[in-house]
CSV table of C-alpha atoms in Angstrom, one decimal:
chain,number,residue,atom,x,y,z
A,1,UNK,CA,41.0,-45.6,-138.8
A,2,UNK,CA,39.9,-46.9,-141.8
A,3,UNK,CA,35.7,-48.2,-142.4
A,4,UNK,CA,36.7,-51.9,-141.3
A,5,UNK,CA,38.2,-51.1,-138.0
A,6,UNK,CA,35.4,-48.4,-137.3
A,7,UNK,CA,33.2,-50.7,-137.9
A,8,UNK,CA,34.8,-53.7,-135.9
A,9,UNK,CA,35.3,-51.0,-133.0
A,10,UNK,CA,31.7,-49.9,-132.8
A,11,UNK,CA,29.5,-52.3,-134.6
A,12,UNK,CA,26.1,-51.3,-135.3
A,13,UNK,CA,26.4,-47.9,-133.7
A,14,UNK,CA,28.3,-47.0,-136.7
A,15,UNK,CA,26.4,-45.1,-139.3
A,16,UNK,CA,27.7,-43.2,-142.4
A,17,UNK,CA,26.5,-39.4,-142.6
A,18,UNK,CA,26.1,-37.5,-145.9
A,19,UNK,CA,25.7,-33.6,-145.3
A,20,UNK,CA,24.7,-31.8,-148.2
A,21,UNK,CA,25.0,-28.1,-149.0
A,22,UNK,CA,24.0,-28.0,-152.3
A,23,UNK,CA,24.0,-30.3,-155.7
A,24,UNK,CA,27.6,-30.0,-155.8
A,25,UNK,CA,28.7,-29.8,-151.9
A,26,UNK,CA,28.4,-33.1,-150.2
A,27,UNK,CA,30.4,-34.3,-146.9
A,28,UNK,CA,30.8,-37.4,-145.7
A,29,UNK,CA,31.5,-38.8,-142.0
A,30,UNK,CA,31.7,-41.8,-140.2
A,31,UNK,CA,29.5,-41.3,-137.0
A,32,UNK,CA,28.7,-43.3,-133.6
A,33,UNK,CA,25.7,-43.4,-131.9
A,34,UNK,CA,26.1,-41.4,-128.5
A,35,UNK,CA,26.8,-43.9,-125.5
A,36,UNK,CA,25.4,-43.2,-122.2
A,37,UNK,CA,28.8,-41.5,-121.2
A,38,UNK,CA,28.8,-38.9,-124.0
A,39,UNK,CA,25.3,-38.3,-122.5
A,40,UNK,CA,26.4,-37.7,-119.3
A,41,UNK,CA,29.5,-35.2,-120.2
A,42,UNK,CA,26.9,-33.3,-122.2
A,43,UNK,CA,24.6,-32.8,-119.2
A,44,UNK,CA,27.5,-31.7,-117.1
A,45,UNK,CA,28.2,-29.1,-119.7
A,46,UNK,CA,24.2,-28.3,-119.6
A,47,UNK,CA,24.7,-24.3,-118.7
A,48,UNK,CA,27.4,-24.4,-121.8
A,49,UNK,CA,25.7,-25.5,-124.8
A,50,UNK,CA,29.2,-24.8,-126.9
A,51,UNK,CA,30.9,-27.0,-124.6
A,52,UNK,CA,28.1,-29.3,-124.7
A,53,UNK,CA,28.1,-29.9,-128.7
A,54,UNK,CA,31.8,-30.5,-128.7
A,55,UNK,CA,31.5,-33.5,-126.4
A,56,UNK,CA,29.3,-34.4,-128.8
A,57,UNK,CA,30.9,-34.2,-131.9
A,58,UNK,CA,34.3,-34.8,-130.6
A,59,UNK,CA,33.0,-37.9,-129.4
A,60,UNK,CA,30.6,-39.4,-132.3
A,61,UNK,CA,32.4,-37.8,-135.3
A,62,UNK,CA,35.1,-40.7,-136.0
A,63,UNK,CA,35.8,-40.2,-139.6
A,64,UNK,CA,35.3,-37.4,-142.4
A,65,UNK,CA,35.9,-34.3,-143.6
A,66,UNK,CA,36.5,-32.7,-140.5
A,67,UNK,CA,37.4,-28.9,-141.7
A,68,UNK,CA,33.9,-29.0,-143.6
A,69,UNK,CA,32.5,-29.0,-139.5
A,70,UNK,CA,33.9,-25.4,-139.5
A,71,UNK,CA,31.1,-24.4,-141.8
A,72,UNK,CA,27.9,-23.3,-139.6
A,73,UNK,CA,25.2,-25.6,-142.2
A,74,UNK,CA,27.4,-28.6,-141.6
A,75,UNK,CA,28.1,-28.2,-138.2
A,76,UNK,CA,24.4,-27.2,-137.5
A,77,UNK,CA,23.3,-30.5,-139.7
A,78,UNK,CA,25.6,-33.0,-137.3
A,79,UNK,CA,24.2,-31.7,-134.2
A,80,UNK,CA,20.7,-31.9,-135.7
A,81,UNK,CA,21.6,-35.2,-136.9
A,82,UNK,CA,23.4,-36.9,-133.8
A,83,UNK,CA,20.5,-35.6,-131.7
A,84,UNK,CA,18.0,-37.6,-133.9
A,85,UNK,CA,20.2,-40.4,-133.4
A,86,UNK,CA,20.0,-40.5,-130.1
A,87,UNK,CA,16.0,-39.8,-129.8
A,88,UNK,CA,15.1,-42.0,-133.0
A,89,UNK,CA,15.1,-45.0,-130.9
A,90,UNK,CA,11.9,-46.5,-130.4
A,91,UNK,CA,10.8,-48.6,-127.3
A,92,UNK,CA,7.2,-51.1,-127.0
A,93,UNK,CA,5.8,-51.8,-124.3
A,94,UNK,CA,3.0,-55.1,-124.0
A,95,UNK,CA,1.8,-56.7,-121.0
A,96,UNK,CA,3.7,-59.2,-119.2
């Protein structure tokens, strides 16, 4: 899928992702914000934490260089990052 029909597909839980190495090693990805159900096969997979991050990225990585996730940085940087995704929400709470 190309950016447009990402973007009509998930709306504003798409977000672009730039992983860099170094000066001169940069990787970009198309990413969705974890749904509830991605969230729920991970806890399934909670005594597998392999298991667990491939739900993840399988499921939120749409778009990218996808060999570059073989590389431990850049597969260590999208878990770190899809995890701040999901807890970089912020709720407020005021009195009725």
């Amino acid at each position: 899928m190309n950016n447009e029909e990402l973007k009509a597909k998930y709306g504003k839980r798409l977000k672009m992702v730039t992983i860099s190495i170094s000066e001169d090693e940069k990787y970009e990805f198309a990413v969705v914000r974890p749904s509830r159900h991605v969230i729920m096969a991970m806890a399934s997979k909670k005594d597998d934490l392999e298991a667990a991050n491939e739900v993840l990225i399988k499921n939120c990585v749409q778009a990218g260089d996808m060999e570059a996730l073989e590389d431990a940085a850049v597969y260590t940087k999208m878990i770190e990052t899809l995890g701040e995704m999901i807890a970089g929400a912020q709720a407020f709470i005021k009195n009725a």
